[in-house]
Each structure stands twice: as structure tokens, then as C-alpha cells.
Coordinates of C-alpha atoms (C1' of nucleotides) in Angstrom, one line a residue:
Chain A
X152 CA 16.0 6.8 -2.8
X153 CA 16.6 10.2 -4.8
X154 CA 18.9 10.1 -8.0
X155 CA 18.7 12.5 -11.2
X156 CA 18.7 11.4 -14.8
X157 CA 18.3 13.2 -17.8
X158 CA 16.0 16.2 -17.3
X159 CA 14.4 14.2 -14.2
X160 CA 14.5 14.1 -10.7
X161 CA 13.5 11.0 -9.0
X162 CA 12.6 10.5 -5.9
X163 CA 11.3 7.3 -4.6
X164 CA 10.7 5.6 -1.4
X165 CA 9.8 2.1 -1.4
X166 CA 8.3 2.1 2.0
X167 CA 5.4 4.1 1.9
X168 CA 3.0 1.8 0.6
X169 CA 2.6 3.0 -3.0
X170 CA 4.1 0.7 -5.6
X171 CA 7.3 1.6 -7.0
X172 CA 5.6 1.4 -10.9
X173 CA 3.2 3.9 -9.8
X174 CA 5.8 6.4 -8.2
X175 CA 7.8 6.1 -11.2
X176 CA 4.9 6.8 -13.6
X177 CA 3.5 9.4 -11.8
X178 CA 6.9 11.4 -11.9
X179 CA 7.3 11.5 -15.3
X180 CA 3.4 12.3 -15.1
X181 CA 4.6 15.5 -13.4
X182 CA 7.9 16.2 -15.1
X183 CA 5.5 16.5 -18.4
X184 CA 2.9 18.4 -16.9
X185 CA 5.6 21.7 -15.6
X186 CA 7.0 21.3 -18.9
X187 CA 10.5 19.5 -17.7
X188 CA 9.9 17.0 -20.3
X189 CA 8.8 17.8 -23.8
X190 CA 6.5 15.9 -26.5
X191 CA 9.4 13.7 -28.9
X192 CA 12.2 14.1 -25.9
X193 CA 13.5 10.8 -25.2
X194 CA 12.8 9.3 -21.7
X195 CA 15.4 7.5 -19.5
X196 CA 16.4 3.9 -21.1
X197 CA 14.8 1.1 -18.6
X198 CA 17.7 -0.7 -18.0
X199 CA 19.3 2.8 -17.3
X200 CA 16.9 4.2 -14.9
X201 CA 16.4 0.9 -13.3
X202 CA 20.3 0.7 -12.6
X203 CA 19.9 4.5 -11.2
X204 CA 17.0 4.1 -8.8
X205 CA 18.4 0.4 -7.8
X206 CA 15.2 -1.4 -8.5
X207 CA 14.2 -4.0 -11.1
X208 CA 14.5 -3.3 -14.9
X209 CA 10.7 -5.2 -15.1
X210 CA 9.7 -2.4 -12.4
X211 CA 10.4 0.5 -14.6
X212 CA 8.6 -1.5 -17.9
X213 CA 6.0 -1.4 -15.9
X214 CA 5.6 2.2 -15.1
X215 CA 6.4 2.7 -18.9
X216 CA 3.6 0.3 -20.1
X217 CA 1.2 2.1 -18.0
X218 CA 2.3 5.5 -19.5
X219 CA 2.2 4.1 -22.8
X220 CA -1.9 2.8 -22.0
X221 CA -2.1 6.6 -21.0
X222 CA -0.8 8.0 -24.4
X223 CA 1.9 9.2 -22.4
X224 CA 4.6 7.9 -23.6
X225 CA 5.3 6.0 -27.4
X226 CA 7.4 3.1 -27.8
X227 CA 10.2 3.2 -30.5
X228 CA 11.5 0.1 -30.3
X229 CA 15.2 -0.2 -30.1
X230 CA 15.5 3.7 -29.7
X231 CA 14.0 4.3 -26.6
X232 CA 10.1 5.8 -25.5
X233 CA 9.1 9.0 -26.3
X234 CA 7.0 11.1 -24.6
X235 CA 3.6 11.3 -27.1
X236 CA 2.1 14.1 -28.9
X237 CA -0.6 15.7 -27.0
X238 CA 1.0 14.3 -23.3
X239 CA 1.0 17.5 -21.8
X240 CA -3.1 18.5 -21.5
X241 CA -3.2 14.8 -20.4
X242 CA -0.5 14.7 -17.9
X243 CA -1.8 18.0 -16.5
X244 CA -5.5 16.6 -16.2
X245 CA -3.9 13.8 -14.3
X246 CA -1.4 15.6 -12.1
X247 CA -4.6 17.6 -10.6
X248 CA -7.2 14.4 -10.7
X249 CA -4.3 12.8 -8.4
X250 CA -3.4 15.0 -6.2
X251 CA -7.2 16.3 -5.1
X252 CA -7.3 12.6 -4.7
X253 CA -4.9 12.2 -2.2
X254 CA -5.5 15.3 -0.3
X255 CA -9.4 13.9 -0.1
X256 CA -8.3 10.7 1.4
X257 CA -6.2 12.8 4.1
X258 CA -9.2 15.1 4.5
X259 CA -11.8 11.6 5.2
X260 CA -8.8 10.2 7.8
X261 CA -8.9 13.8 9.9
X262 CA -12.6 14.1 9.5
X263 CA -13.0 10.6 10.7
X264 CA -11.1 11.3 13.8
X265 CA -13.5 14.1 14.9
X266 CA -11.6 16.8 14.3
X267 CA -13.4 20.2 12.9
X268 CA -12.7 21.6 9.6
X269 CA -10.8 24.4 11.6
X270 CA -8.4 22.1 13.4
X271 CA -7.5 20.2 9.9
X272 CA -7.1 23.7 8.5
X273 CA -4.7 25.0 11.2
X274 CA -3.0 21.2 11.0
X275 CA -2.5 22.0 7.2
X276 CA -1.3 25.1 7.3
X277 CA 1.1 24.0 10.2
X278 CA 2.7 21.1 7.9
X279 CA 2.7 23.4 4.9
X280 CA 5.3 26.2 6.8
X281 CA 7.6 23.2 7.9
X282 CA 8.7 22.5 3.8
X283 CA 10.3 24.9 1.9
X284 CA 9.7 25.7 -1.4
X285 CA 7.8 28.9 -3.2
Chain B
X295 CA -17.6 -0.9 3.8
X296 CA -18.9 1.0 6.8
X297 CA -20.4 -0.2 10.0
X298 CA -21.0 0.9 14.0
X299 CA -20.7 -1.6 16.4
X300 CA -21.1 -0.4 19.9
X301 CA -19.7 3.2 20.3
X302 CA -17.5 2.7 17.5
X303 CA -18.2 3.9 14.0
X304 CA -15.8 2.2 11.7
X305 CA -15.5 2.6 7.8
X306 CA -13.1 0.3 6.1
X307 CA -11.6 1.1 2.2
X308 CA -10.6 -1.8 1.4
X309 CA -9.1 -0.9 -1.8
X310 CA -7.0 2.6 -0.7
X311 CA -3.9 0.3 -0.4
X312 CA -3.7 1.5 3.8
X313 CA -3.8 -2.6 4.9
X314 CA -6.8 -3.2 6.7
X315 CA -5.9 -3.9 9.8
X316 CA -4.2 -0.4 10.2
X317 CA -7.2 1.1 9.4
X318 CA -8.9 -0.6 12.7
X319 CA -6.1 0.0 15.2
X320 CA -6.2 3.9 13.8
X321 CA -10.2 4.0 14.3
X322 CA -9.8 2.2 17.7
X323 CA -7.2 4.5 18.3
X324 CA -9.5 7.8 17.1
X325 CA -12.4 6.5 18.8
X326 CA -10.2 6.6 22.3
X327 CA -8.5 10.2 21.3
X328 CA -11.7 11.9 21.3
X329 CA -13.2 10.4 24.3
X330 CA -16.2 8.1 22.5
X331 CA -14.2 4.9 24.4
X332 CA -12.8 5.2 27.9
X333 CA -10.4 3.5 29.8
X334 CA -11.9 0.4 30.9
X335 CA -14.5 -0.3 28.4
X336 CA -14.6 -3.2 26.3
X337 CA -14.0 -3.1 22.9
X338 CA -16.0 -4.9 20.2
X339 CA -14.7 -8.8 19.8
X340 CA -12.5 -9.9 17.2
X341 CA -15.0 -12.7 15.7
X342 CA -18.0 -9.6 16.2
X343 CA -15.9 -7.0 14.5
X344 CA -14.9 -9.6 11.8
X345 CA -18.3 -10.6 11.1
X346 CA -19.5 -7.0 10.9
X347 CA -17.1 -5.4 9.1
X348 CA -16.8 -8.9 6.9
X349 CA -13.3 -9.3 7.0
X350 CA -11.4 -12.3 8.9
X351 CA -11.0 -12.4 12.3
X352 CA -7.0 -12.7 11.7
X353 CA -6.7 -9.1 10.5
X354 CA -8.7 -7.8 13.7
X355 CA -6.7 -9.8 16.2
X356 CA -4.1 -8.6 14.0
X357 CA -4.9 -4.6 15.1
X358 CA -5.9 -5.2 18.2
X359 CA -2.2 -7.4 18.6
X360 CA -0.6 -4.0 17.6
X361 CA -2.9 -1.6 19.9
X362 CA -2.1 -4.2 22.8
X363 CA 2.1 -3.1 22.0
X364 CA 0.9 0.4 22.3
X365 CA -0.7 0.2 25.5
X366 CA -3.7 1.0 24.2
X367 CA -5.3 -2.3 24.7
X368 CA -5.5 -4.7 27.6
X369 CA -6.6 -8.4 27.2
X370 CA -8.4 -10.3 29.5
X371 CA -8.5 -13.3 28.1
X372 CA -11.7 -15.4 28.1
X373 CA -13.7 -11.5 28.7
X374 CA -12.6 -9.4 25.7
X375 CA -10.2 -6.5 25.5
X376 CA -10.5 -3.5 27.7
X377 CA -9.1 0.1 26.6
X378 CA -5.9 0.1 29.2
X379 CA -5.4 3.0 31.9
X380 CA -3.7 6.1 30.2
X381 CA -4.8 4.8 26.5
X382 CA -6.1 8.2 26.0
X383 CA -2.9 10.5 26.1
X384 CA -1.4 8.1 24.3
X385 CA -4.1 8.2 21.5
X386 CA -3.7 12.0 21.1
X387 CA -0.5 11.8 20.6
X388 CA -0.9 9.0 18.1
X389 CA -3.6 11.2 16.3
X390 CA -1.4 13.7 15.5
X391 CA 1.3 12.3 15.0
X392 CA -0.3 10.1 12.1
X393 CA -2.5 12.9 10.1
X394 CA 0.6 15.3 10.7
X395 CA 2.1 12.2 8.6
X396 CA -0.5 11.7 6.6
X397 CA -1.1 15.5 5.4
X398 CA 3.2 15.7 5.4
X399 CA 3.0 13.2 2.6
X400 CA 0.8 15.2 0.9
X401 CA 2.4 17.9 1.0
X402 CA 6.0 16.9 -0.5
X403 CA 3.9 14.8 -3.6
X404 CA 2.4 18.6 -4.5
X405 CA 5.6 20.0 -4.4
X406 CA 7.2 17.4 -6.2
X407 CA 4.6 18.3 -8.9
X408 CA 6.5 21.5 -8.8
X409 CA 3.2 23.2 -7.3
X410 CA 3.6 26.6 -5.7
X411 CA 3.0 26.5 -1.7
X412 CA -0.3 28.6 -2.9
X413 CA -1.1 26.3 -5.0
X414 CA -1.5 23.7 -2.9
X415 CA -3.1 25.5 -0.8
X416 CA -5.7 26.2 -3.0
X417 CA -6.2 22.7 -3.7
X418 CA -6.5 22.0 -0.1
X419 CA -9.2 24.3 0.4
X420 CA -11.2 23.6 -2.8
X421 CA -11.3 20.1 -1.4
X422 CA -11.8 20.7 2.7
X423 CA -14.8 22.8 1.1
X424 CA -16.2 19.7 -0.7
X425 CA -16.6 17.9 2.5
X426 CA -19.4 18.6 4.9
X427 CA -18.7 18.6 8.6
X428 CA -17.8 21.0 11.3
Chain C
dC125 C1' 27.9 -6.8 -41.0
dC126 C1' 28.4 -6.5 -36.0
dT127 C1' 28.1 -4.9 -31.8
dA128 C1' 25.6 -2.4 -28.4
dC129 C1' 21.7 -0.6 -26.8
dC130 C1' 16.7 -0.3 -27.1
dG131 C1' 11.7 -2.3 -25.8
dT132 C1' 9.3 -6.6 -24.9
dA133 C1' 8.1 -11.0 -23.0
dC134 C1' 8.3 -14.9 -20.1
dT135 C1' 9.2 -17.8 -15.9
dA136 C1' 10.3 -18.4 -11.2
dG137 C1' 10.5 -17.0 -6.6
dA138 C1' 10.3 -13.9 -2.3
dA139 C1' 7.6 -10.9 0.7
dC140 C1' 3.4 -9.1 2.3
dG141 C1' -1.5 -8.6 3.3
dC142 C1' -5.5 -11.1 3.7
dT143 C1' -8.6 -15.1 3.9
dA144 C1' -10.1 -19.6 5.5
dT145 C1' -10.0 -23.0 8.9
dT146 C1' -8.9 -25.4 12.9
dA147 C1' -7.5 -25.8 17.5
dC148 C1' -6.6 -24.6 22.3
dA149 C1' -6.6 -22.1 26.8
dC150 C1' -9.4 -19.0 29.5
dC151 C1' -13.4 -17.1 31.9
dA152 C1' -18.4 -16.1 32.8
dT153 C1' -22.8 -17.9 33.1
dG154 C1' -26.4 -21.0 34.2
Chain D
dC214 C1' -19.9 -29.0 35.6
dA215 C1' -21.1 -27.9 31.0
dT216 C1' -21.7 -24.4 27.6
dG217 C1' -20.6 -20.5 25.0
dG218 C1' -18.1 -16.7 24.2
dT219 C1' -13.4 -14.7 24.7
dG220 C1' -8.2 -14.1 23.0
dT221 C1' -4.5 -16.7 20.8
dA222 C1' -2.0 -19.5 17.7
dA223 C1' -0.9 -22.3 13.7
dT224 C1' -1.4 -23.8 8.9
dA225 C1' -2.5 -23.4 4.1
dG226 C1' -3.8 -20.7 0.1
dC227 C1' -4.5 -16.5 -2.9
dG228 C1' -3.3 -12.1 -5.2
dT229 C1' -0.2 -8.3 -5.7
dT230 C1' 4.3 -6.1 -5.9
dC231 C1' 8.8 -6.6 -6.7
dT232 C1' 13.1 -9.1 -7.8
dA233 C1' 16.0 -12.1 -10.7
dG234 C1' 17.3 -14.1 -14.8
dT235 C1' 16.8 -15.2 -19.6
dA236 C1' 15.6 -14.6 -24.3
dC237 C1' 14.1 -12.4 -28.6
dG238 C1' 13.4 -8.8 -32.2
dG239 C1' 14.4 -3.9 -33.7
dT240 C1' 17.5 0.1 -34.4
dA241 C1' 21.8 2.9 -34.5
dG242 C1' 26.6 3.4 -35.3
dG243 C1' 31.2 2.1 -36.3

DNA sequence: CCTACCGTACTAGAACGCTATTACACCATG
DNA sequence: CATGGTGTAATAGCGTTCTAGTACGGTAGG
């Protein structure tokens, strides 16, 4: 699933394990931290971004409640969520904690399966000239 | 939760969202890729594993259900299970194919983040270099 | 004021992974 | 033959994630 709304791009697949909430969350994590979304810019409606990525309104709440428990995002209620003063350092901090998290899982699995740091290192490097991108 | 058991060596998370019982078939399957189980050798029990590794027999019969589709396990019922003839190509293949997946993954949640390639790359290697092993 | 859209809250249910427990068929061992 | 360990199967229950539906209070705009 892939749609755009407002200044976002989502992209979410629903079959790789990680809840929905949490991919949805952790986009607008991102979108803050490169500056796509701004501190006071209005975030999509939940009912709207629901309808968009096809999944339950309750999903997206979700995602937005755990942003808000972040100081991510402010509620203005019956306007729409903001995204907080200060969300930036904070969304940065966690776009970096996440992502060396994941990439030390990967790490653990190849290291598990006897492989040398070399051979993860060429495997890497391998999977990293298949995507474009700068 | 970590654990040998024979010639295996198995380490089960089982809080990294990965359902358990994928993480045996992968180790069983690891285990056979880099030669510490040969064809022909039985593998630990499902009610031994279970008890070790303090999870319910269920999920182990579960993996080893799902290594037994892959021709990677042979039951002999009333002995144990036996790694089948030519598990071991198999295995490689399956090795690869899963951290290429794994690290793919990876890969296109750092670029989401709007990451350069570099980047990531630096990430990569900050971590690999946190890890000790070969 | 009224309507429409906002966030929020609650209940109910499906699907999945896992646990717990029981039962049964099979084979090796003594 | 009897025992004990093996794989296999079935049922029931739990927690989490997600869906579905409904309802309520706040805010903006005509």
C-alpha cells in the first residue's frame, strides 16, 4: 500500500510483521525529522488518512496517540493534530535510535548463521547497489 | 532466551515480533547451511527443545512441520526427525535468500527516512563494528 | 444556529501466534 | 510384551493487532 497525502508519502505494507500503528507513526517520525513536516503544520485528518491508506480509522488514532505520548504531535480538538514544538530534535533522535536498531537485529540474524563480518559486509553492500536513490 | 542442545546453538527473542517458531526452523536451517548438522543426523526432539528453550512443544512441532515442507526435515516417526538427503543446498539457498531479505528491508526503511545511500552506509558500519566476531 | 469535520472513547469480533493439555500411533529397548 | 520416548493431532484459552460500528464533545464556517 503506497498513497500520498498532504506533504506525506506513505507507504505501508501490512504483511511484514510490523503493526500498521507503528508503520504509520514511524513515517510521520521521519517526515518530521528531514524537515517534510514542520512544527504547527497540520497532520492528515484520521478519518482521512485512514480512508487513503484503506485501514481502520481506530488504526491511525492509534499511531496518533502514540505520537502524541512522544510530544510529537498536539491534539487540537475538532481542528486536527499538530505536529509539537520542539518535534524535530525528538523525531531525529528517534529516526537514528530506530534504525541502528533494526540494522542490529539484521546484523545478530547473519552473525548467527556463521557468516564473517566480511561476508555480511559484501551482502550489504550487494543489497545496497540493487535500490536507487542518492 | 538462549540455549545449546546437541550441536545446535539456538537463541530465541521472544519479544522481536519474528514468531517463534520461525526463529527455530531459521536456526535449524543455519545450523544445516554451514555444515554443524549433516544429512542424517537427528535433530533435537520437539518435547526436549520445548523444555529447553521453555516454550511449548506446539510451536517446535510447528517449525519443524514447516522444515519437513522444505525438505529439510525427514520424520521417522516413533525415532525423531533426521536432516533429509540434499537439506544442505537447500539451506544455502534459504540463508541467502532470507538475510538478503532481511538486510533488503533494511535498506528501503533508511531510505524511506530520506537517508543518503552513504548514510546508511555509515550506519551500517558503525553498528557491524559494535559487534564482535569474525 | 447548524452543519460538517475534527479528536476521542467504547464495545464487539476476527485473525494470528502462542500456551496448556490431552490423546493416539509408532518404534526402540529391555 | 511392556515401557518409554518419538511425531502428530485436536481442543481450549490468552494476548495482541486490526477491523467495524457507534457515540459524544469541540471547533470552524456558512
Amino acid at each position: 500500500m503506497t498513497c500520498e497525502s498532504g506533504k506525506m508519502f506513505f507507504q505501508i505494507d501490512s504483511t511484514n510483521g510490523i503493526p500498521v500503528y507503528e508503520q504509520v507513526a514511524r513515517q510521520v517520525t521521519f517526515a518530521v525529522a528531514n524537515g517534510a513536516l514542520q512544527s504547527g503544520e497540520l497532520v492528515p485528518s484520521v478519518r482521512q488518512l485512514a480512508r487513503e491508506l484503506a485501514i481502520n480509522p481506530n488504526t491511525v488514532a492509534r499511531a496518533y496517540r502514540q505520537l502524541q505520548d512522544q510530544n510529537i504531535l498536539e491534539s487540537r480538538r475538532g481542528t486536527g493534530m499538530v505536529i509539537a514544538n520542539g518535534a524535530r530534535p525528538i523525531c531525529k533522535t528517534e529516526r537514528t535510535r530506530i534504525l541502528r536498531e533494526r540494522i542490529g537485529y539484521v546484523i545478530d540474524e547473519a552473525l548467527q548463521s556463521q557468516l564473517t563480518k566480511e561476508e555480511i559486509q559484501k551482502l550489504f553492500q550487494s543489497e545496497l547497489g540493487k535500490k536507487r536513490g542518492k
